[in-house]
XYZ file of C-alpha atoms in Angstrom:
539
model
C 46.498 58.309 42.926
C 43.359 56.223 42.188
C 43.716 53.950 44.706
C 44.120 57.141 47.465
C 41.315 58.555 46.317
C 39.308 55.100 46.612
C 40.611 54.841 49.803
C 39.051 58.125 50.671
C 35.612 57.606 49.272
C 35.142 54.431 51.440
C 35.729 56.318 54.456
C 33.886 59.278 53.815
C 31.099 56.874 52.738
C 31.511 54.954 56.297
C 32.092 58.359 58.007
C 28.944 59.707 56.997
C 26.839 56.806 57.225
C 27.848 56.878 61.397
C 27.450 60.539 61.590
C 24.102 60.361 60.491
C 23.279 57.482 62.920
C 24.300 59.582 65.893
C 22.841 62.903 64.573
C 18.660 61.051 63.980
C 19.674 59.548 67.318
C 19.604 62.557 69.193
C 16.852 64.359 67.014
C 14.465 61.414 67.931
C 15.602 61.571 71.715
C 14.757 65.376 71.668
C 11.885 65.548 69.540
C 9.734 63.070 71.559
C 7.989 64.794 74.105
C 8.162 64.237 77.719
C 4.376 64.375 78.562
C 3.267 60.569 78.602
C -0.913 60.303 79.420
C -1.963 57.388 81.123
C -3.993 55.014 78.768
C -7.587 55.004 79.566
C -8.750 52.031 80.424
C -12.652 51.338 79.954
C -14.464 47.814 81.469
C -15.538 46.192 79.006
C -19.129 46.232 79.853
C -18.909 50.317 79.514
C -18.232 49.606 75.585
C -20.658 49.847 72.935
C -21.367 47.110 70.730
C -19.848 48.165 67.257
C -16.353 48.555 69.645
C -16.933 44.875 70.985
C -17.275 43.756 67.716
C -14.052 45.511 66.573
C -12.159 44.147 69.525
C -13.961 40.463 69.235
C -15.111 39.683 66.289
C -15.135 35.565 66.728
C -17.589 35.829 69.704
C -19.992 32.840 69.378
C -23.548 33.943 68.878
C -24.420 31.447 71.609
C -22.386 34.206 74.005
C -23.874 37.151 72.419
C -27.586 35.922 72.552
C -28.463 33.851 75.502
C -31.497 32.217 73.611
C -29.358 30.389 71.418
C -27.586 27.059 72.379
C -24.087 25.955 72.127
C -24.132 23.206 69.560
C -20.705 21.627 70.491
C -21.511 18.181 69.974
C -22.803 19.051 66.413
C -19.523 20.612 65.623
C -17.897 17.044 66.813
C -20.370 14.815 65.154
C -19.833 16.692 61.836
C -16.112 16.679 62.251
C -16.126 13.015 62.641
C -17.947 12.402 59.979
C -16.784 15.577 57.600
C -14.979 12.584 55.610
C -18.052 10.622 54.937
C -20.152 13.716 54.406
C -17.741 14.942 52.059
C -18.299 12.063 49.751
C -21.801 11.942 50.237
C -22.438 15.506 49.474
C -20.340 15.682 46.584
C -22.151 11.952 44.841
C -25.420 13.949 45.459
C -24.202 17.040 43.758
C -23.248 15.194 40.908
C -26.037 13.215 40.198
C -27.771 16.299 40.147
C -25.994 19.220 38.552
C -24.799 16.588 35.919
C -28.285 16.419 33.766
C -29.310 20.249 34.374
C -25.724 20.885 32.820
C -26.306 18.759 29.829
C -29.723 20.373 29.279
C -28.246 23.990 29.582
C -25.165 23.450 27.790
C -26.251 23.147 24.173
C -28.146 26.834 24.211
C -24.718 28.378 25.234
C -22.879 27.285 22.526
C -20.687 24.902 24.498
C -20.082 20.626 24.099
C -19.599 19.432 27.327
C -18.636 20.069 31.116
C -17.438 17.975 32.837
C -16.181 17.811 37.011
C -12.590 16.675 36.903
C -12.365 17.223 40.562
C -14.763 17.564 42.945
C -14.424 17.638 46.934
C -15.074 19.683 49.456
C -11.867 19.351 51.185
C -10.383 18.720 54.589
C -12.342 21.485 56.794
C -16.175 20.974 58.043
C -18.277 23.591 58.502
C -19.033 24.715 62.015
C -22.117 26.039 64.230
C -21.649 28.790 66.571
C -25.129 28.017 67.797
C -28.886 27.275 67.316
C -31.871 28.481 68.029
C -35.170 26.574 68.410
C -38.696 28.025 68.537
C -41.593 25.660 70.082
C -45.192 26.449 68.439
C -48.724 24.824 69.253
C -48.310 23.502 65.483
C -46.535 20.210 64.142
C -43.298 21.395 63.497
C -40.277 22.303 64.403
C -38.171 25.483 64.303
C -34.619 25.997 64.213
C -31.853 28.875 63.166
C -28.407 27.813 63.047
C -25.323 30.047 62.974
C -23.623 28.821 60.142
C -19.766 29.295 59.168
C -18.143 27.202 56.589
C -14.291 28.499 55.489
C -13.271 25.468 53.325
C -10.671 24.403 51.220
C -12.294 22.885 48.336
C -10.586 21.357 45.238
C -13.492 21.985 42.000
C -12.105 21.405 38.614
C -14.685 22.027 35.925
C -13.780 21.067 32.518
C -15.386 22.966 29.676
C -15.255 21.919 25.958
C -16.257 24.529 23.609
C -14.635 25.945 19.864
C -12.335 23.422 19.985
C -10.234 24.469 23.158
C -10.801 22.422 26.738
C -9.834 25.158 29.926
C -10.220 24.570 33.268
C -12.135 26.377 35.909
C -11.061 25.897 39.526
C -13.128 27.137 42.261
C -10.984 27.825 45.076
C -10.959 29.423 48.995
C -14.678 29.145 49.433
C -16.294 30.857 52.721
C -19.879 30.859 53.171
C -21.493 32.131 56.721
C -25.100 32.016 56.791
C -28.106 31.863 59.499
C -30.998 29.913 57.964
C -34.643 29.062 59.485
C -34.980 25.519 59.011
C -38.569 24.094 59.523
C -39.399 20.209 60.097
C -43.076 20.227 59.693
C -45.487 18.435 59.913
C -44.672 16.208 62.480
C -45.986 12.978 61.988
C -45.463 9.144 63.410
C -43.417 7.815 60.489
C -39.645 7.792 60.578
C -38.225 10.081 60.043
C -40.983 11.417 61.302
C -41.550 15.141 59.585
C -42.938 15.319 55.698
C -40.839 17.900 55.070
C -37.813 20.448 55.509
C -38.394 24.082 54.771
C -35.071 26.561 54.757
C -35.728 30.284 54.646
C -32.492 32.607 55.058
C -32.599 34.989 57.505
C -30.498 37.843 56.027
C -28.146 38.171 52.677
C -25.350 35.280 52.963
C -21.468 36.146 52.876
C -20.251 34.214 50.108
C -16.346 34.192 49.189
C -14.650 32.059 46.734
C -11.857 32.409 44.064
C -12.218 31.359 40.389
C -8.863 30.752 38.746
C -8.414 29.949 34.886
C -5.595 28.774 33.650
C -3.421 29.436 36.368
C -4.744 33.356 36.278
C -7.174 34.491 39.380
C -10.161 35.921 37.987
C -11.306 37.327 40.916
C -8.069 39.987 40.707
C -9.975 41.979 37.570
C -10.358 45.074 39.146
C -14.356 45.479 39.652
C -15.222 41.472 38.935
C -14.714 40.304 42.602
C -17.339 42.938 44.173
C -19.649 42.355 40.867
C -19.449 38.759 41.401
C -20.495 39.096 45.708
C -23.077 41.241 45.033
C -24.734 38.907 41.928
C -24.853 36.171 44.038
C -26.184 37.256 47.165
C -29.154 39.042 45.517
C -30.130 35.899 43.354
C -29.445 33.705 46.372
C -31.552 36.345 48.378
C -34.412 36.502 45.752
C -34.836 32.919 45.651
C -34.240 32.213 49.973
C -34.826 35.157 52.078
C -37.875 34.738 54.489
C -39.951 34.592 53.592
C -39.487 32.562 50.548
C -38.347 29.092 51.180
C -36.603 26.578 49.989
C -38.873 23.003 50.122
C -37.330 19.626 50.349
C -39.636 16.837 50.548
C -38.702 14.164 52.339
C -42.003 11.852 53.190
C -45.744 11.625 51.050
C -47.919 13.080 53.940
C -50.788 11.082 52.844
C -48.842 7.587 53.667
C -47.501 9.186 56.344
C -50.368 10.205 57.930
C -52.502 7.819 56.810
C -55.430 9.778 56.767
C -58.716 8.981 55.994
C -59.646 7.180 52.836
C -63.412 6.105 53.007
C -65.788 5.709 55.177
C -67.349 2.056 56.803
C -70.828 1.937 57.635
C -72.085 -1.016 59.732
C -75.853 -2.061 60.710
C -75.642 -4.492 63.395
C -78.864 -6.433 62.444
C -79.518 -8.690 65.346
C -77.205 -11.835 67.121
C -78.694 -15.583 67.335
C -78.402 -18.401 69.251
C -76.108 -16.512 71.851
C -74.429 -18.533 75.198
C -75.597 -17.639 78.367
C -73.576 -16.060 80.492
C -75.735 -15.473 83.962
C -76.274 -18.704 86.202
C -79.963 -17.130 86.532
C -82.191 -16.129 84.062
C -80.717 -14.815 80.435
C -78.073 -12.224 79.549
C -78.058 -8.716 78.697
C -76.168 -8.715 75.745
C -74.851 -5.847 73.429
C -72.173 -4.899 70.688
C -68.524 -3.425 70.760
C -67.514 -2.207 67.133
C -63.996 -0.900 66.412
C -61.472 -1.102 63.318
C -58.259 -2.535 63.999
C -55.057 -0.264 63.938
C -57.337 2.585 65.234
C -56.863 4.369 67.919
C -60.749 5.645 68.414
C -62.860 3.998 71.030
C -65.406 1.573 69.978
C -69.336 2.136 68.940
C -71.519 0.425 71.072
C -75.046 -0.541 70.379
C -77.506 -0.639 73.235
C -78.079 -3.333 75.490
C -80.732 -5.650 74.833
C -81.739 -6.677 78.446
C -82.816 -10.951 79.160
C -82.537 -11.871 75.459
C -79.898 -14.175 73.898
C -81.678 -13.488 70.018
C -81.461 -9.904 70.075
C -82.098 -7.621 67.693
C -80.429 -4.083 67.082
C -81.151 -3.067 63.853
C -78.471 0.026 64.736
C -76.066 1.589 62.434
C -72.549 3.234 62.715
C -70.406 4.824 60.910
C -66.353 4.252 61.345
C -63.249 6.197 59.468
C -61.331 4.257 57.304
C -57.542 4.445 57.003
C -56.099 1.526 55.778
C -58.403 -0.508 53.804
C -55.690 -3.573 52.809
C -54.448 -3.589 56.068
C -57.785 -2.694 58.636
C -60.663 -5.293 59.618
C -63.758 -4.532 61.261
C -63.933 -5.895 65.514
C -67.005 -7.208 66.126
C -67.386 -8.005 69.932
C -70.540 -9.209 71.693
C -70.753 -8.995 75.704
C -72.675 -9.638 78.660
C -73.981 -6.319 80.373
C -73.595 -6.533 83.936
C -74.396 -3.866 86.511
C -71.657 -4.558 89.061
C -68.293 -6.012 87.733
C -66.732 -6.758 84.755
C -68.726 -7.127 81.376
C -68.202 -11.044 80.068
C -67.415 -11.425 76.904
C -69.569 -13.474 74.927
C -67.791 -13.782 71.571
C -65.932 -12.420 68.984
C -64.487 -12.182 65.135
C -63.085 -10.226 62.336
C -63.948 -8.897 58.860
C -61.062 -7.725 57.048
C -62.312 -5.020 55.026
C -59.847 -6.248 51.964
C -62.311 -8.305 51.477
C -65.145 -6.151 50.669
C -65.833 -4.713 47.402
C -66.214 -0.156 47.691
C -70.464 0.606 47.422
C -71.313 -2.546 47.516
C -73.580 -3.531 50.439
C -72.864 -6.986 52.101
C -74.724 -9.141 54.654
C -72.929 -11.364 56.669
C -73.941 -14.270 59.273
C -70.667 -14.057 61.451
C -69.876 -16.529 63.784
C -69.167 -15.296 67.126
C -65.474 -17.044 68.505
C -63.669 -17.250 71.839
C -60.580 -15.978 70.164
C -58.560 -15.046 67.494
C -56.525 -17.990 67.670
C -56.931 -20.285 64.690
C -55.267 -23.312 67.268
C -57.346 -22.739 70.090
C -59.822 -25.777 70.628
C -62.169 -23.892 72.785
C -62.944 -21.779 69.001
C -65.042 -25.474 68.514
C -67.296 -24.990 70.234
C -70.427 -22.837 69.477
C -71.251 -19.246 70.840
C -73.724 -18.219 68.597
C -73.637 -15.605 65.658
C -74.121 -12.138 64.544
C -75.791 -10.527 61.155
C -74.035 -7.479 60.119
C -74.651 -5.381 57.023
C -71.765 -3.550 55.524
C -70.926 -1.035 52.877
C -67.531 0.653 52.469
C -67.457 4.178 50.838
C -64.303 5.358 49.624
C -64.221 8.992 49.431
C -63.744 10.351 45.741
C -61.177 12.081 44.528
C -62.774 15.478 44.297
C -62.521 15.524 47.829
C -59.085 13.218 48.837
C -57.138 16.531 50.871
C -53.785 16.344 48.369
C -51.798 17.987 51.687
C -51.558 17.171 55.444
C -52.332 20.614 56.295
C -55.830 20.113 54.168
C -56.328 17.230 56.132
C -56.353 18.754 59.462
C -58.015 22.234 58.130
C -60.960 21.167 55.290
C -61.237 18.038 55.236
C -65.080 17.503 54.564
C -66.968 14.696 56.590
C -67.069 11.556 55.281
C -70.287 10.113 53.703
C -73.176 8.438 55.582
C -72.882 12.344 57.656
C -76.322 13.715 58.215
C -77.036 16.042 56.179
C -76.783 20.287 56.972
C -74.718 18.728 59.882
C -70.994 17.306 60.260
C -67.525 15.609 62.242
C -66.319 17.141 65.317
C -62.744 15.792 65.502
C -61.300 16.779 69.031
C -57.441 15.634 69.138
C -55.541 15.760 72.624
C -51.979 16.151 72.048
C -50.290 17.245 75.253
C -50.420 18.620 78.270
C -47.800 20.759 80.475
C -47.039 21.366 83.996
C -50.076 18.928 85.039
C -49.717 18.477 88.862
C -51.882 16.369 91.337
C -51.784 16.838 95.532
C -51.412 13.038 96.091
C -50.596 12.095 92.622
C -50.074 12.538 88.777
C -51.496 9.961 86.603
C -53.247 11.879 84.064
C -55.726 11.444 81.344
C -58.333 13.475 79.685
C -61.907 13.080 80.080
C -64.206 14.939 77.416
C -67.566 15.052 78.185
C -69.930 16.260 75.206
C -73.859 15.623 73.914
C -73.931 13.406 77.254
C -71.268 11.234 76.099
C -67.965 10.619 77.238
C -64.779 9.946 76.363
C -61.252 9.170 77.746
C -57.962 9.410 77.037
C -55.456 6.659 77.888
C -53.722 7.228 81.660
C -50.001 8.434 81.766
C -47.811 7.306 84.850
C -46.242 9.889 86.767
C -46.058 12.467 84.077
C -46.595 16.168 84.545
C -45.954 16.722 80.533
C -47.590 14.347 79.288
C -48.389 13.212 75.204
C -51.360 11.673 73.974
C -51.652 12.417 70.673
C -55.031 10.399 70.443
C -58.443 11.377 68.443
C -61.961 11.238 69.062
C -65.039 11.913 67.115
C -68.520 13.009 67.310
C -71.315 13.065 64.511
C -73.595 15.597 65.132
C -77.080 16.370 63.165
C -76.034 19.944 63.207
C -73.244 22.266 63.597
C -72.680 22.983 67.605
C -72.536 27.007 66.645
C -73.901 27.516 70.474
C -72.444 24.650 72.813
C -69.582 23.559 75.055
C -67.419 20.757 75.278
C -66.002 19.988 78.625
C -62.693 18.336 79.289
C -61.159 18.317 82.623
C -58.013 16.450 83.364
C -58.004 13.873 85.949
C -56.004 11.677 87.831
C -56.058 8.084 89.549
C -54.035 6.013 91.203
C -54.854 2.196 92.069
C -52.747 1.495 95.306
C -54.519 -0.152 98.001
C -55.996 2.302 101.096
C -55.322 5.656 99.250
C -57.637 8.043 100.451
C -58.048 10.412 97.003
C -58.067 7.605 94.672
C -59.037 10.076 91.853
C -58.332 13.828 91.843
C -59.464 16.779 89.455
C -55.971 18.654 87.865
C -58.093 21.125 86.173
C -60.466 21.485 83.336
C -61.793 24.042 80.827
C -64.929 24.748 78.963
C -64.610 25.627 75.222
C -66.923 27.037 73.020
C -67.510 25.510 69.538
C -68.525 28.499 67.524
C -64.900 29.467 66.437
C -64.180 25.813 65.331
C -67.501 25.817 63.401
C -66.611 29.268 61.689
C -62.633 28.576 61.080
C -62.860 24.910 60.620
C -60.193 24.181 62.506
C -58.355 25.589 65.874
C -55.032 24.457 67.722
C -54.442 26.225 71.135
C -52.892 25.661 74.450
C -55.731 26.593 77.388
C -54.653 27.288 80.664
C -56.881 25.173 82.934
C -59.534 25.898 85.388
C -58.370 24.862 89.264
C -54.675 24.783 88.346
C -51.981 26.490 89.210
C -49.601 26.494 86.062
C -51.515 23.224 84.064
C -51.850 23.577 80.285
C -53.444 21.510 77.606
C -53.133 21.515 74.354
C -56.111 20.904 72.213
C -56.515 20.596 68.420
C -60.316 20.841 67.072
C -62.069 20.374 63.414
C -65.675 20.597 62.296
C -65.864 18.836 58.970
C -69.136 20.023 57.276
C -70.755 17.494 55.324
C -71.754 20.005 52.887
């Protein structure tokens, strides 16, 4: 009887299991309805941002913005050398977290911590593009898109109470978009003083924190707590427009900006060489400190007289006092041709002691070459009287930026008047009918000065500096610069060409002490040039 009725329940059991198949068969056949709509389909240029975004959500910023770049060979480069990096980083991280740690640790109650494992695993973080700005200032601009899912492996040991656990730090993601600043720019690798990083908006930071074995983060109202903490103190410390400063070079060596001051009285020359086949030469000076880029003082000429006697006195910006000498150069005026030179020598100013005057009988060579014979023979000598005048340290600019904005003018200035600095960094777009050789040429207090020529360059980069003393500040003059071009091939009918100039008024440097701009030049079509200008008071 028992095994009947077994029978029976098994196929009941398989009876009703296929009747109930069939029956929500046909219910779901029947219930559906018979209606079917046609899906509409929207371009995808019809959709709204937040619906792109839903539908891609990896879309490189580079395809999103068109002013940012694709940055593919960064991505490769850092791949490449992710393993190297990785090693790096993580040395650097120790060596620095290490003795905050073991300053912090005591005040918590706790004995030691210690990294048992630190690296930042197998995957390099990627850019999905940069931006750069360009500015008339020295420095540079960039914002990265920045995207780091890693797989770290950070074992922190801490000792405390007797018991040792271990923290591991685990599943990091950090995406961020930083403004990273190289300024200034300056002619020393690596040639910027300093980095500057300012975030741009809150950073999403992800990570897990196990203990034990045990996720912390999975303590109901911890993991949001935790996000939140760290991108507000990451935030207050980073968001533009705080910043984060990393120096990297001391601007003053970089630089090398002014130190002191040389002042030179050329006194007379004796006993000078002849240079004219009839009748005497017209001899005069050339002064200039080595490793300068300025041009050279000049004293005047001293017309049919080989003892002549100057008695005129300059003034020349130190940089480099171990390193610079004083060029003293003596030549033959002549009114057609080339000037012949008539002598020359060095004094390096190592060699003379700061405020102390000195008077020196120099004799004038051929050369600078301590082997050459012809250095034998006599060409007569020169009296000079120096002094070197270090600036003090009241007034030694402590930053680069001082330097170029209030800096005061060194001594020997007249007084109630000053240093116009005029710097020519660059110019853009420069474009001649016949040809496009340029170089500036400043004309000012009826003196002028020239840049050095660039070959067949429309953007060209000078970077070169030239100075004035003045009895008083120019609150109500011009300086004119025009941009010119020449060319020295044989039967070229526009030898030299204009490529535009401008007039600029000196009031605003006098009042702000310093201006930077880009002018758009007179008679040219697109031609820029950039012009940096100081007026250091001697007040």
């Amino acid at each position: 009887m028992g095994v009947i009725s077994t029978i029976l329940g098994a196929f009941g059991f398989g009876f009703g299991i296929a009747l109930g198949l069939v029956i929500g068969y046909f219910l779901f056949i029947f219930i559906q309805t018979s209606d079917v709509e046609t899906p509409e389909i929207r371009p995808l240029v019809e959709q709204d941002e937040p619906t792109l975004q839903r539908m891609f959500p990896e879309i490189p910023i580079w395809v999103k913005n068109p002013d940012h770049d694709r940055v593919d060979w960064l991505n490769k480069f850092i791949e490449l050398m992710w393993p190297y990096l990785d090693k790096a980083i993580c040395k650097t991280v120790l060596a620095t977290t290490e003795p905050m740690i073991k300053e912090q640790t005591p005040q918590y109650k706790i004995d030691e911590v210690e990294f048992d494992s630190l690296t930042l695993g197998s995957l390099p973080p990627t850019f999905q593009g940069m931006k750069v700005y360009t500015t008339d200032e020295k420095e540079i601009i960039m914002e990265p898109s920045f995207k780091w899912a890693a797989n770290p492996n950070i074992l922190v040991g801490i000792k405390a109470f007797g018991l040792r656990p271990t923290v591991q730090v685990v599943d990091l993601q950090v995406f961020a978009s930083p403004r990273i600043t190289l300024k200034p720019l300056v002619p020393t690798f690596p040639c910027f003083c300093k980095i500057l990083v300012s975030l741009m908006e809150k950073p999403h930071v992800d990570f897990g924190v196990k203990l034990g074995g045990a996720d912390l983060m999975s303590i109901p109202g911890l993991y949001g707590f935790v996000q939140e903490t760290i991108k507000d103190q990451v935030a207050s410390m980073y968001l533009w427009p705080k910043v984060l400063e990393v120096p990297v070079l001391d601007p003053a060596k970089a630089m090398k900006r002014p130190v002191g001051m040389l002042n030179v009285k050329v006194i007379k020359a004796m006993k000078l060489k002849k240079k004219d086949l009839l009748g005497a030469s017209d001899p005069y000076a050339k002064l200039r400190l080595t490793d300068d880029k300025l041009p050279s003082k000049k004293t005047t000429v001293k017309h049919k007289n080989l003892n002549p006697e100057w008695n005129e006195e300059f003034n020349l910006v130190v940089k480099d006092p171990e390193v610079q000498a004083l060029e003293i150069e003596v030549f033959d005026w002549e009114s057609v041709g080339k000037h012949d030179k008539m002598g020359i020598n060095l004094v390096p100013l190592k060699d003379l002691t700061p405020e102390e005057p000195k008077t020196l009988t120099i004799d004038l060579l051929k050369n600078m070459d301590p082997n050459d014979t012809h250095n034998e023979k006599s060409r007569g000598q020169i009296v000079v009287a120096l002094v070197y005048k270090p600036f003090g340290e009241e007034n030694m600019p402590t930053d680069i930026e001082e330097v170029s904005a209030t800096q005061k003018a060194p001594a020997g200035t007249p007084a109630g008047g000053g240093l116009l600095v005029v710097i020519i960094h660059e110019g853009e777009d420069l474009e001649g009918k016949h040809h496009t050789n340029p170089s500036v040429r400043m004309l000012f207090h009826g003196e002028e000065k020239r840049t050095k020529p660039m070959k067949k360059n429309r953007d060209p980069r000078w970077e070169e500096e030239f100075t004035f003393t003045l009895e008083e500040p120019p609150t109500n003059e011009k300086i004119h610069l025009e941009v010119v071009s020449t060319s020295k091939r044989m039967g070229l009918i526009h030898p030299k060409e204009s490529l535009g100039y401008i007039d600029i008024n000196l009031a605003d440097v006098v009042e702000n002490k310093r201006i930077n701009e880009k002018y758009h030049l007179i008679d040219s079509k697109n031609g820029k040039l950039q012009v940096e200008m100081q007026w250091r008071a001697s007040g």
